Short mmCIF file of C-alpha atoms in Angstrom, two decimals:
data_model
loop_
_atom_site.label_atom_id
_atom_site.label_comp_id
_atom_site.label_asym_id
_atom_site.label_seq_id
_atom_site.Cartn_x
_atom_site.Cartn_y
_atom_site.Cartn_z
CA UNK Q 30 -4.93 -6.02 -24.17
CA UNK Q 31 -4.67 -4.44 -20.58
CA UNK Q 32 -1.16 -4.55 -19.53
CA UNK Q 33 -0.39 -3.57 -15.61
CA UNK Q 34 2.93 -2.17 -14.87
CA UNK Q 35 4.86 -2.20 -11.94
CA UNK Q 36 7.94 -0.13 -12.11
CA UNK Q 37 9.41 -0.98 -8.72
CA UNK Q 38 11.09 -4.43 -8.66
CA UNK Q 39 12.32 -4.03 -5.03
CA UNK Q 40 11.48 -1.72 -2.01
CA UNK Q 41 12.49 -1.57 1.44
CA UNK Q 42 11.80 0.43 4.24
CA UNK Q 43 12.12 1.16 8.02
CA UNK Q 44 9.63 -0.14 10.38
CA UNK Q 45 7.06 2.40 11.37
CA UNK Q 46 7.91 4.48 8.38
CA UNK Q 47 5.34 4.96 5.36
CA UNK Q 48 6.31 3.45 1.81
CA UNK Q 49 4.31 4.05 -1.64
CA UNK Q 50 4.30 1.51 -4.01
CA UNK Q 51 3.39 2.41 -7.89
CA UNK Q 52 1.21 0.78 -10.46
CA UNK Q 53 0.64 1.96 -13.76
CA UNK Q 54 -2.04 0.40 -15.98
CA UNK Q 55 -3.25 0.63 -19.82
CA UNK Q 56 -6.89 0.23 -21.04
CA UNK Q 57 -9.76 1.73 -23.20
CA UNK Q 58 -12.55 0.38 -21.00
CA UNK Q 59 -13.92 2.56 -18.26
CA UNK Q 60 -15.70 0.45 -15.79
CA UNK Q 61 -13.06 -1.67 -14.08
CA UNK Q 62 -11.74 -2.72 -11.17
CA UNK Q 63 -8.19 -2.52 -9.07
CA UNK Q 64 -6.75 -4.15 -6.76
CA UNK Q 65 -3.56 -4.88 -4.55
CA UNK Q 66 -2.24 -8.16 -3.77
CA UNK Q 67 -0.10 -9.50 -0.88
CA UNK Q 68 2.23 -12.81 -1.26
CA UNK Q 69 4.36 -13.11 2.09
CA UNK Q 70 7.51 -15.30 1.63
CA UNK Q 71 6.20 -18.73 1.50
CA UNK Q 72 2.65 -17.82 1.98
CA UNK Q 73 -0.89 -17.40 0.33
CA UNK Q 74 -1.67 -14.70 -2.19
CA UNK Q 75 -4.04 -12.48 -0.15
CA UNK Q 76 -5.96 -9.26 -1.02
CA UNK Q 77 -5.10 -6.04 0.61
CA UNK Q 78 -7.54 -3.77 -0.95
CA UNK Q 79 -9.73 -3.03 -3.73
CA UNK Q 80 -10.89 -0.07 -5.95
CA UNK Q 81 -13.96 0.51 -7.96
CA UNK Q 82 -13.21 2.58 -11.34
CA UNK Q 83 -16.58 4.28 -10.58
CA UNK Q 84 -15.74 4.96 -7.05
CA UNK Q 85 -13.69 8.54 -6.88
CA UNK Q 86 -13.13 7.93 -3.45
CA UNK Q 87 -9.93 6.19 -2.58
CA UNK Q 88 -10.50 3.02 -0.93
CA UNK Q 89 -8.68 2.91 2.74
CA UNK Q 90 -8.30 -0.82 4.81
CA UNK Q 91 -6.37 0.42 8.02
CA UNK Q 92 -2.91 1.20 7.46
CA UNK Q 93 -3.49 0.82 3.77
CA UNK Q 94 -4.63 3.24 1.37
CA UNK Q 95 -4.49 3.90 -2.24
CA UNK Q 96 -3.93 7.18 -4.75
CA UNK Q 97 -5.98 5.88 -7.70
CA UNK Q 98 -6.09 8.40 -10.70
CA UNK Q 99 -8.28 7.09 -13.14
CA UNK Q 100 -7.41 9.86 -15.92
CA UNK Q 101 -3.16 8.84 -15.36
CA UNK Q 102 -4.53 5.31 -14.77
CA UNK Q 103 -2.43 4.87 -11.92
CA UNK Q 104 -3.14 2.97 -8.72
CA UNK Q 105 -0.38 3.30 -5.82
CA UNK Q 106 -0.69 1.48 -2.85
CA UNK Q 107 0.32 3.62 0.75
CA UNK Q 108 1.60 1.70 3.78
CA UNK Q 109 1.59 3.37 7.00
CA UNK Q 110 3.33 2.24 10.43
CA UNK Q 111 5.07 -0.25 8.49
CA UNK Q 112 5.33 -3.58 10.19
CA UNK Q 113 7.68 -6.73 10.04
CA UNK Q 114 5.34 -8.41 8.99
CA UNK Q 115 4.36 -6.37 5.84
CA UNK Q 116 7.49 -8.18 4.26
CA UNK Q 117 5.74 -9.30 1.06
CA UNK Q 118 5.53 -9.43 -2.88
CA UNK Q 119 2.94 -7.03 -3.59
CA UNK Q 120 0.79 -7.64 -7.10
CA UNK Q 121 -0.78 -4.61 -8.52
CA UNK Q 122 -4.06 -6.50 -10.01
CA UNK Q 123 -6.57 -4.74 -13.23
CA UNK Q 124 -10.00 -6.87 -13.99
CA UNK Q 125 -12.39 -5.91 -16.61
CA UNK Q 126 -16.51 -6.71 -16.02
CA UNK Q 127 -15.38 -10.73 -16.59
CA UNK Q 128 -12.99 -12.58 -14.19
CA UNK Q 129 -9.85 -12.17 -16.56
CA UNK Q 130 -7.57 -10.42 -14.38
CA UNK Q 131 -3.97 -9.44 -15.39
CA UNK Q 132 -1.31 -8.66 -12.55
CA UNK Q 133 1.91 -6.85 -12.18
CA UNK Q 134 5.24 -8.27 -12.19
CA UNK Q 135 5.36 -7.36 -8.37
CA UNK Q 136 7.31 -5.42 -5.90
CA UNK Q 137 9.20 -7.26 -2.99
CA UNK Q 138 8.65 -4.58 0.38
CA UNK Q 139 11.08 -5.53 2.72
CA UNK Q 140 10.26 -3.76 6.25
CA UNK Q 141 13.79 -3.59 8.02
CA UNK Q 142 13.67 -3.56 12.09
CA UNK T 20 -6.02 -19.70 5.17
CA UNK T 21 -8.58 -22.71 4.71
CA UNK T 22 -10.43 -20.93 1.85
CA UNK T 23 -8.88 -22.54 -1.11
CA UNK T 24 -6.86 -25.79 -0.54
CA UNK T 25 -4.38 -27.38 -2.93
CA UNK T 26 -3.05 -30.30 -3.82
CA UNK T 27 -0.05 -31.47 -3.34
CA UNK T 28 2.18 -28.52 -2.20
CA UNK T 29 4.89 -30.14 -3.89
CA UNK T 30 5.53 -32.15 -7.08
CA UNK T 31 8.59 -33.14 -9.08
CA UNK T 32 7.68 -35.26 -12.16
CA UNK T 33 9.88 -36.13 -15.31
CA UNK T 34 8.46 -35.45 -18.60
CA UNK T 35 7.35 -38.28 -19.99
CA UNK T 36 4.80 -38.40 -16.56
CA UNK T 37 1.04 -38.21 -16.28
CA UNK T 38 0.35 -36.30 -12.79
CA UNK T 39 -2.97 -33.77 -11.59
CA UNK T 40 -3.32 -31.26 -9.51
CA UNK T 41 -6.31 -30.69 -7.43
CA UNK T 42 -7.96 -27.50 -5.99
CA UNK T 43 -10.81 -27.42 -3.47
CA UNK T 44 -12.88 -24.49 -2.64
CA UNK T 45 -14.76 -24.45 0.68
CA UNK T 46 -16.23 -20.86 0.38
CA UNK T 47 -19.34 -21.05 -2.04
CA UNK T 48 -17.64 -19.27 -5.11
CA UNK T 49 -19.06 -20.32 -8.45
CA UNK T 50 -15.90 -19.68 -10.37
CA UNK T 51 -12.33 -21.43 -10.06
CA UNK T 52 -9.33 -20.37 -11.80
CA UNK T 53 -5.82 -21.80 -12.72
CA UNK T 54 -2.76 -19.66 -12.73
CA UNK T 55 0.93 -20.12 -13.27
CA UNK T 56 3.61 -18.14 -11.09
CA UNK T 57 6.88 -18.28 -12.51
CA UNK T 58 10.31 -16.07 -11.07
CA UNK T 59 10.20 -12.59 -12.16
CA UNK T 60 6.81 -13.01 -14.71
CA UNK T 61 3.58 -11.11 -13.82
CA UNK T 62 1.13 -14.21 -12.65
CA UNK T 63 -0.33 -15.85 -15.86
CA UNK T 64 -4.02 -16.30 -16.11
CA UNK T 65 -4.46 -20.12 -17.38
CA UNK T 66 -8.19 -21.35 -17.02
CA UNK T 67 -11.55 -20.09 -15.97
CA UNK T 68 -14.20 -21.94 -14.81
CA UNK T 69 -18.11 -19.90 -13.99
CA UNK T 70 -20.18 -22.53 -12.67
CA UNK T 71 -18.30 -25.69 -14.11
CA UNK T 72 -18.12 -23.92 -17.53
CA UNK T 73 -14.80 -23.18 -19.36
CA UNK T 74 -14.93 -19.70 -19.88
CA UNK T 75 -11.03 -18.91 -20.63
CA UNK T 76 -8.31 -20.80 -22.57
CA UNK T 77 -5.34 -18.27 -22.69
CA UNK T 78 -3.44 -20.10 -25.40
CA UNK T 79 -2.11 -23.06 -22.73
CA UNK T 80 -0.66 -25.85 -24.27
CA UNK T 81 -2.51 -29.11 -24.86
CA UNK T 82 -0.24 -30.64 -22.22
CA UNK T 83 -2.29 -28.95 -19.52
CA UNK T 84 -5.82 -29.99 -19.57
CA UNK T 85 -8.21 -28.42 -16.43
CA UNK T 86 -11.38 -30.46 -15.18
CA UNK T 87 -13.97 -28.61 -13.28
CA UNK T 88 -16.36 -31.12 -12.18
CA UNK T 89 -18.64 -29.10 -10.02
CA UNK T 90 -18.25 -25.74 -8.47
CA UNK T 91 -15.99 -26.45 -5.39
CA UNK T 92 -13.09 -28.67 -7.10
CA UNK T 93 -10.72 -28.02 -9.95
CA UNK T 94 -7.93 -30.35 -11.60
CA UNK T 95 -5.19 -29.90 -13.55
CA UNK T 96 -3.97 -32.67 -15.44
CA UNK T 97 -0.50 -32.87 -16.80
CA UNK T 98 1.58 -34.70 -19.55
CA UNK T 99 4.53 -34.43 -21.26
CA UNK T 100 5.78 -31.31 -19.33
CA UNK T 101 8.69 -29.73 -20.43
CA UNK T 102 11.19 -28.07 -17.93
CA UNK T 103 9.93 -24.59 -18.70
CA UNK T 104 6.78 -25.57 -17.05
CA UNK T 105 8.74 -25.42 -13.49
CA UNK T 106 6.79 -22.88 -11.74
CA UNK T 107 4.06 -22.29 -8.68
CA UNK T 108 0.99 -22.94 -9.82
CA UNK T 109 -2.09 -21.22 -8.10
CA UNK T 110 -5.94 -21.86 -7.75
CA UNK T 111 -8.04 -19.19 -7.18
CA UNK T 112 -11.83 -18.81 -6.73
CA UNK T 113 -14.28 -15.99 -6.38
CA UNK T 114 -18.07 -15.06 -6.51
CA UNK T 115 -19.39 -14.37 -10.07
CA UNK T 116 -22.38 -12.56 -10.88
CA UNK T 117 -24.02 -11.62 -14.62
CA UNK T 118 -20.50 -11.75 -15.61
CA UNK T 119 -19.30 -9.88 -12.99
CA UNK T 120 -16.60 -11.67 -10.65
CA UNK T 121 -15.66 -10.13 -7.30
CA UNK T 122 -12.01 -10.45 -5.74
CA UNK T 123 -9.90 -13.77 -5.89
CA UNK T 124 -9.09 -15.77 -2.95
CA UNK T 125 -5.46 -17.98 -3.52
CA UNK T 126 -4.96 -21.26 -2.58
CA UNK T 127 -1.34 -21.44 -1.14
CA UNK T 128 -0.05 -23.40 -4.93
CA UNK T 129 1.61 -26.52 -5.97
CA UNK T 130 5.19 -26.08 -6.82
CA UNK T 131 5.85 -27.65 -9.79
CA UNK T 132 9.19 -29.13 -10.68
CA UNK T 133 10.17 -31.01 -14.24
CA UNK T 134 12.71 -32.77 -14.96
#
């Protein structure tokens, strides 16, 4: 079973500053797909940015970027110019070629002012 | 955030009640899902639906029981809860093709309280 694993329960950081979030996860397949997750407090899960296992290239979406390394299967998630409003739960995300997908316990980001 | 629309936002329901919750997609996705969010648990995958057609059961209890009657809506009907089913429960949709499902969009969830 693919497990996802994120070893950061909490985070904070300064505003305007750049944070790293990690994700770990554990399969045998080799086409799959990645992605990162945003819940703000009280709000809708929404996706921040995906990541083709094919793709070498690391997928970017403005201030966000990611390090994936398929060979460590890891997938960290960059923030740069942190924002208030970047305060979130942020769910590391692993989906095979089928629509199960299995997510991360999360990491709360709190952006302090 | 009009995407995916739930249900009611809130519900508190003792155990011996029958309640559903309801999930409407308004962006042309063919496949629905039902998760459950509880405190400090990775999101757990409950139900998949691909074009009305149940295509994961991950070992939920008989006391949940999901109805996908066409492609835009999705129910969950619940009885006999028990209080460990207290949690934020989450519809999600995306665009599936030859098996292969794009991202999810979230509805913003019912939370779910049982007394």
């Amino acid at each position: 079973a693919q497990t996802v694993t994120q070893s950061q329960p909490e985070m904070s950081v300064q505003e305007a500053e750049t944070v790293t979030l990690s994700c770990t996860y554990d399969t045998s397949e080799n086409n799959y797909y990645l992605f990162w997750y945003k819940q703000p407090p009280s709000r809708q899960m929404i996706l921040v940015i995906r990541q083709e296992a094919y793709k070498q290239q690391n997928a970017t979406e403005n201030r966000f970027s990611v390090n994936f390394q398929k060979a460590a299967k890891s997938f960290s998630l960059k923030i740069s110019d942190s924002q208030l409003g970047d305060t979130a739960m942020y769910f590391c995300a692993f989906m095979k070629n089928n629509n199960d997908m299995r997510f991360g316990a999360g990491t709360r980001l709190t952006v302090k002012p | 955030e009009t995407g995916v629309t739930q249900t009611p936002r809130h519900l508190v329901m003792g155990m011996t009640n029958k309640k559903s919750l309801k999930c409407e997609q308004h962006l042309g996705h063919n496949a629905m899902y039902w998760y459950k969010q509880s405190a400090k648990k990775p999101l757990e995958l409950m139900f998949v639906y691909n074009f009305k057609e149940q295509t994961e059961n991950n070992s939920v209890p008989s006391r949940f029981s999901p109805e996908c009657p066409n492609s835009s809506h999705l129910f969950l009907h619940l009885h006999t809860l028990q209080p460990e089913d207290s949690a934020l429960y989450l519809c999600a949709s995306s665009q599936a093709h030859r098996g292969l499902s794009y991202e999810q969009y979230f509805g913003p969830g019912t939370r779910l309280t049982v007394t």
